[in-house]
C-alpha positions as MATLAB code, in Angstrom:
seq = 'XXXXXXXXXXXXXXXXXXXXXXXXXXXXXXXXXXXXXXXXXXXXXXXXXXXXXXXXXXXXXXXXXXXXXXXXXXXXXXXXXXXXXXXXXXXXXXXXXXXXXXXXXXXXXXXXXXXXXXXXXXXXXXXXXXXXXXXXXXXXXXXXXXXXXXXXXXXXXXXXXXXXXXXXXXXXXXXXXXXXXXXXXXXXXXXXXXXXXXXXXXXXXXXXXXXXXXXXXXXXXXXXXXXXXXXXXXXXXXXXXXXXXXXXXXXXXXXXXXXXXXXXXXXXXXXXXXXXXXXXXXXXXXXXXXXXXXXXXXXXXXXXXXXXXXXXXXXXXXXXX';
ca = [
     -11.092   24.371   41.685;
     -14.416   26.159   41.869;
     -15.962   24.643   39.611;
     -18.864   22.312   38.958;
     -19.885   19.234   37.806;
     -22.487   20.853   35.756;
     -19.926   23.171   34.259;
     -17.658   20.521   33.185;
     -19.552   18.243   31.512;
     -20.257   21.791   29.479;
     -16.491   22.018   28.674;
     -16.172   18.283   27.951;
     -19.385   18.208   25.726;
     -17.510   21.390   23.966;
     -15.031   19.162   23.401;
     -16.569   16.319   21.978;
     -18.718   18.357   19.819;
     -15.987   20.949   18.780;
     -18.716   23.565   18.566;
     -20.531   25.601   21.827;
     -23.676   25.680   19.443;
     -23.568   21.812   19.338;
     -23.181   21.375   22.497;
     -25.907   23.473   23.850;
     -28.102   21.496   21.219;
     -26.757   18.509   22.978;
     -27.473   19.438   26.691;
     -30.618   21.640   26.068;
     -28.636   24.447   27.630;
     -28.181   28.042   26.789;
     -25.074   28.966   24.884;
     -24.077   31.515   27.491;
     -24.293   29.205   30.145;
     -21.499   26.991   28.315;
     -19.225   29.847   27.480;
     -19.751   31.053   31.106;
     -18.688   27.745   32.198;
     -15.561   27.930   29.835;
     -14.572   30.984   31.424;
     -14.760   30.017   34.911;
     -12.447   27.217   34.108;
     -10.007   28.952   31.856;
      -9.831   31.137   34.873;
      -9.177   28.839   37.074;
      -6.856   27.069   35.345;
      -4.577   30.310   34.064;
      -4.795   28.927   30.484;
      -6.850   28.610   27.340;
      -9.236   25.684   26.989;
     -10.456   26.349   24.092;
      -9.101   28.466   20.319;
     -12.502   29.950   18.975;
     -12.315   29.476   15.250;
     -14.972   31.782   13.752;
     -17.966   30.250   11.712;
     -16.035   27.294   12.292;
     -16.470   26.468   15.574;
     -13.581   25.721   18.114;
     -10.190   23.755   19.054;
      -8.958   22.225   22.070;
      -5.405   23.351   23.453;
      -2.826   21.036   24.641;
      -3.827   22.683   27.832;
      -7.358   22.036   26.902;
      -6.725   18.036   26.321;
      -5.388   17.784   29.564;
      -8.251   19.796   31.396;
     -10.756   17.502   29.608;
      -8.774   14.052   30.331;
      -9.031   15.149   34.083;
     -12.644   16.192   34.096;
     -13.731   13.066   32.439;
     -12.025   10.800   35.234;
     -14.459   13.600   37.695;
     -17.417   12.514   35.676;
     -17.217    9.221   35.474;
     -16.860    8.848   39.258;
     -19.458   10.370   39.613;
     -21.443    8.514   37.725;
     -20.481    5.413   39.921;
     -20.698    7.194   42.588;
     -23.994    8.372   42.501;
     -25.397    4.845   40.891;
     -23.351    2.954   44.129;
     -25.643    5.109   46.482;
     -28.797    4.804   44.852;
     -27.756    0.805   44.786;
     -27.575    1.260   48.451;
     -31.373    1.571   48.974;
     -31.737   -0.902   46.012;
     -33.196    1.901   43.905;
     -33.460    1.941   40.065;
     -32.862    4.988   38.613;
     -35.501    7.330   37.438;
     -34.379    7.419   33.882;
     -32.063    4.507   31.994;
     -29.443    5.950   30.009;
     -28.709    3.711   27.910;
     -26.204    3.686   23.921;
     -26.410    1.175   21.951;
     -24.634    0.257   18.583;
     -26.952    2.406   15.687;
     -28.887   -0.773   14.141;
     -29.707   -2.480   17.324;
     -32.110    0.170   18.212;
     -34.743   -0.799   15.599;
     -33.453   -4.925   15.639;
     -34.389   -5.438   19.068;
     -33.559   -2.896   22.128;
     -37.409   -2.029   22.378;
     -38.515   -5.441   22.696;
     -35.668   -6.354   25.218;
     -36.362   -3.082   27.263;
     -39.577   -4.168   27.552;
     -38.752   -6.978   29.284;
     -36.386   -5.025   31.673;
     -39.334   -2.570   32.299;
     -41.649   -5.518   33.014;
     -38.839   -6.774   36.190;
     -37.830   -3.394   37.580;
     -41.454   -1.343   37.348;
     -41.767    1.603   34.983;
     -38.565    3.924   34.010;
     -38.024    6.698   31.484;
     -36.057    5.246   28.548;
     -33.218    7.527   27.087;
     -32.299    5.063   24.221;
     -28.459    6.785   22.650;
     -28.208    5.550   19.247;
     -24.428    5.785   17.776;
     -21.505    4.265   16.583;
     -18.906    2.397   18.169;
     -16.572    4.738   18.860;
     -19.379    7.699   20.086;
     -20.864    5.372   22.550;
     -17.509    4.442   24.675;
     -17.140    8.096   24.464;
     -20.057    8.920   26.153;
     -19.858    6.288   28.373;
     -16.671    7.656   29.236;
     -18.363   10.930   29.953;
     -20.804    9.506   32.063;
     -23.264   10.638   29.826;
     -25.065    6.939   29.519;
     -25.293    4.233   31.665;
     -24.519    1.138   29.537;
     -22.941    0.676   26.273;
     -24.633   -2.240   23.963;
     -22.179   -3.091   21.226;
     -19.583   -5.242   19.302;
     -16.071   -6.024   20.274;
     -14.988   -4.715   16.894;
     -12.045   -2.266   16.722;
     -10.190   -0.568   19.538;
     -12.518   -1.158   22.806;
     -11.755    1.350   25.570;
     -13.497   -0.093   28.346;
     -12.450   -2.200   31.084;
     -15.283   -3.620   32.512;
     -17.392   -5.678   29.426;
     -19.754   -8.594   29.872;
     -19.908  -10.980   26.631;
     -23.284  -11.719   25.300;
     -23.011  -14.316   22.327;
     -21.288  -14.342   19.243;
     -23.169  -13.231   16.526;
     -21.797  -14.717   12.978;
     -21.575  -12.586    9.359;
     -24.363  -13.667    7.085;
     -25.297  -12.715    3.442;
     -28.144  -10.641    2.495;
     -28.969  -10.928   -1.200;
     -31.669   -9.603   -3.807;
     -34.732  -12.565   -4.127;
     -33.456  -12.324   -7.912;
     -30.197  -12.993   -7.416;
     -29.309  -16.835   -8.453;
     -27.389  -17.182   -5.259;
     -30.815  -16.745   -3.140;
     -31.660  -20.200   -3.655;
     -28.909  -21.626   -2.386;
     -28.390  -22.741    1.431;
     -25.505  -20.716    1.813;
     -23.081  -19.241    0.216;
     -18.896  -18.968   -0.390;
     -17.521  -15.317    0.732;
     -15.459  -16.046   -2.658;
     -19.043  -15.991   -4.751;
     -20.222  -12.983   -2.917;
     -16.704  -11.272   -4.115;
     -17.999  -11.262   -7.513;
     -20.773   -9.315   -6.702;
     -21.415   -5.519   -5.571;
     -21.749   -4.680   -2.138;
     -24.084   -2.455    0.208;
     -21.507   -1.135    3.179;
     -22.862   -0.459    6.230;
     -20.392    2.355    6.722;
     -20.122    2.990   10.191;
     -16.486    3.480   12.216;
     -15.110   -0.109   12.411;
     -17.630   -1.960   11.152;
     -16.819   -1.137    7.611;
     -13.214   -1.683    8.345;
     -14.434   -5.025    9.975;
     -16.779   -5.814    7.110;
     -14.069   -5.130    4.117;
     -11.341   -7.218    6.042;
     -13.466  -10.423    6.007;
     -12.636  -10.575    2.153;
      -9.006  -10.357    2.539;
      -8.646  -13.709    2.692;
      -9.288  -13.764   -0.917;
      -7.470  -12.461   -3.778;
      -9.422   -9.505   -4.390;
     -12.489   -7.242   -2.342;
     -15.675   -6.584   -3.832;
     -16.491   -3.694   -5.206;
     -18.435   -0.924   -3.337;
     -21.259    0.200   -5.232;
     -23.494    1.854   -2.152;
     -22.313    3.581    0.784;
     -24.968    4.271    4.531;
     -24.941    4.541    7.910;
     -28.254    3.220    8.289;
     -29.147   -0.126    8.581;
     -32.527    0.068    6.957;
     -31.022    1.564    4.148;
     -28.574   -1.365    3.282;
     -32.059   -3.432    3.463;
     -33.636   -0.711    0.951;
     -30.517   -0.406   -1.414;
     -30.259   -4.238   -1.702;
     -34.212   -4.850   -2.270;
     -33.255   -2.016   -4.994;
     -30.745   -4.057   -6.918;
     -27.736   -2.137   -6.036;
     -26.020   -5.676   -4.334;
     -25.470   -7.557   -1.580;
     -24.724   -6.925    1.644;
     -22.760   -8.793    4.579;
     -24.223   -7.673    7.965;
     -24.011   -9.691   11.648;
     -27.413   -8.816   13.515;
     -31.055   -9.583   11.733;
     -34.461   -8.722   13.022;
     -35.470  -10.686   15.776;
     -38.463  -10.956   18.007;
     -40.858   -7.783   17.351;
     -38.952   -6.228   14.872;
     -39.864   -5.223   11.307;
     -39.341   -8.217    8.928;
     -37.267   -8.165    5.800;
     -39.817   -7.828    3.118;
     -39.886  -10.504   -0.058;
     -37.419   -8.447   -2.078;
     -34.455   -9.820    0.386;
     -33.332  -13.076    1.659;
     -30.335  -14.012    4.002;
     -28.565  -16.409    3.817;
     -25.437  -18.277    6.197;
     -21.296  -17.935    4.803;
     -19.686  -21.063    4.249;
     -16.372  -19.874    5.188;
     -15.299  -19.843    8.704;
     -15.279  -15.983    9.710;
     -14.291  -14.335   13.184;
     -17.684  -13.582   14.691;
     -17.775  -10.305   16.450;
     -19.321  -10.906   19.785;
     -22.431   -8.449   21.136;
     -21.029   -7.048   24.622;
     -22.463   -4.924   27.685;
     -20.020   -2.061   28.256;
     -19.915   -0.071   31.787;
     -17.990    1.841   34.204;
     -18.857    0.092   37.286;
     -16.340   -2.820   37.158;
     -16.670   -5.708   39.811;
     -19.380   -3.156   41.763;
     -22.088   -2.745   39.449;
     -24.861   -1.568   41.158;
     -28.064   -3.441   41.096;
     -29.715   -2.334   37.718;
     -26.695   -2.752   36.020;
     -26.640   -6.355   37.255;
     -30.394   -7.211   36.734;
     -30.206   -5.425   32.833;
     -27.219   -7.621   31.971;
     -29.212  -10.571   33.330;
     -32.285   -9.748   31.320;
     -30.291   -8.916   28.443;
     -28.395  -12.350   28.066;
     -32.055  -13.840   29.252;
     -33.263  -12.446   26.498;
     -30.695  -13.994   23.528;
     -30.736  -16.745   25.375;
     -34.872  -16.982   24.233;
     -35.415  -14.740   21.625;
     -31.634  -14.369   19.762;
     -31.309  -14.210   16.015;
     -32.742  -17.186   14.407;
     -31.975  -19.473   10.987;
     -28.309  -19.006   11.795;
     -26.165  -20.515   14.587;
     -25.529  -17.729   17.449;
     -22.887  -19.068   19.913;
     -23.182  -18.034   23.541;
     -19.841  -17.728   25.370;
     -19.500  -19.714   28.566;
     -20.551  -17.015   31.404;
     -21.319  -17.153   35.078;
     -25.060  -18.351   36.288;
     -27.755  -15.706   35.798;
     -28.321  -13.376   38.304;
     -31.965  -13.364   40.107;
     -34.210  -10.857   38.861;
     -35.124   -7.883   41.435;
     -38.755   -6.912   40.846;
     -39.126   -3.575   41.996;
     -41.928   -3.232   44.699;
];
């Protein structure tokens, strides 16, 4: 086909988005360019890619699906492709694409990037912050590097490297009698409202740890953010269940809030290093995931128990220069 790579990451970015204005929002692009690119490969393929829907953006064919399945695989080796010959000459790449799971960028990615900066020499930073299913989706479309997330729901990806497990704590008003305890039942916490850090999975993973009891709490607050749950439970709206907590650098909970450890023994997700690269990661990958479980080794959560998964030695650290 005469096509580009360019061209279809356009289409599959289309397709993600479901909308040619999104996309060129996404890519910094022209619209024209993008519909150009549509055209060239509805040409070439002797079938619609794409049913515009006006004011109401577009749908993918069946012919479409398969178009996009295909140029995906494209991307994605070249992705690898591209990162196995820069790993060649032991480069690092100009910029770090990297996605991680929505709350982890304020918890701790800037103060663990720092220390990847400070072994590899100065890189750009393109920090994706998403959900869990968003990030293996642009990982799948070569659009990031690396994928920093939880093992919660349907994961996609081959080639994962386990970080630690990272247990479900409380987090309760300072006014609430339970604060003063040093931890807490799940079946106490049922009694109360909850904050729900409604994000794809994780609420599903967060309301299935009370099914082991007779009934769920109720919801009384709904976010995607993470700072919010903190906000809306300093507020008095109820308590939360969450995994991660500040650590190292990052913004402390304020007095309003305390946290506190669950009694009951819960399935801990466990924090994991997605990528395409397989058994042949190229050299950044390698050194990141080394700096990364280097750094929860030192600096992970704190005032509740974090259990590291047995996992091959750590790899030597490549300074760059």
């Amino acid at each position: 086909m005469n096509l580009t790579i360019r061209q279809l990451r356009y289409v599959c970015e289309v397709a993600r988005l479901g909308s040619v204005l999104a996309a060129s929002k996404s890519l910094y692009i022209s619209q024209s360019s993008i519909l150009a690119a549509i055209t060239v490969a509805e040409a070439e393929m002797g079938a619609r890619i794409f049913d515009r829907r006006p004011a109401r953006g577009v749908s993918i064919t069946p012919a479409g699906q398969r178009f996009v399945a295909a140029a995906r695989v494209m991307l994605a080796a070249e992705t690898e492709f591209n990162r196995s010959i820069g790993d060649l000459s032991g480069r690092v790449p100009k910029v770090l694409r990297i996605g991680c799971f929505e709350p982890f960028g304020a918890l701790f990615m800037p103060e663990m990037l720092r220390g990847y900066l400070d072994s590899v020499g100065d890189v750009e930073i393109d920090l994706v912050e998403a959900d869990q299913v968003q990030l293996q989706e642009r990982l799948v479309a070569g659009q990031i590097d690396l994928a920093i997330l939880y093992d919660i729901g349907p994961i996609g990806i081959d080639s994962v490297t386990r970080i630690c497990k990272v247990p479900a704590h409380a987090m309760l008003n300072a006014d609430d009698p339970l604060a003063a305890r040093d931890g807490i039942w799940l079946a106490e916490l049922a009694e109360r409202p909850l904050v729900l850090l409604d994000l794809p999975h994780t609420a599903t993973y967060l309301l299935t740890l009370f099914d082991v009891l007779a009934k769920r709490p109720e919801v009384r607050f709904r976010t995607r953010s993470y700072e919010t749950v903190r906000s809306a439970v300093a507020s008095g709206f109820g308590m939360a269940i969450l995994n991660m907590r500040p650590i190292g650098r990052a913004t402390a909970d304020g007095d309003e809030i305390v946290r506190k450890p669950i009694f009951d023994e819960l399935p801990p997700p466990t924090l994991i290093v997605a990528d395409m690269y397989g058994s042949a990661k190229p050299l950044f990958v390698r050194v990141f995931i080394d700096i990364f479980h280097r750094f929860f080794d030192t600096v992970g959560p704190s005032g509740f128990s974090v259990t590291t998964p047995e996992r091959e030695p750590l790899l030597l650290v490549a300074r760059k220069g």
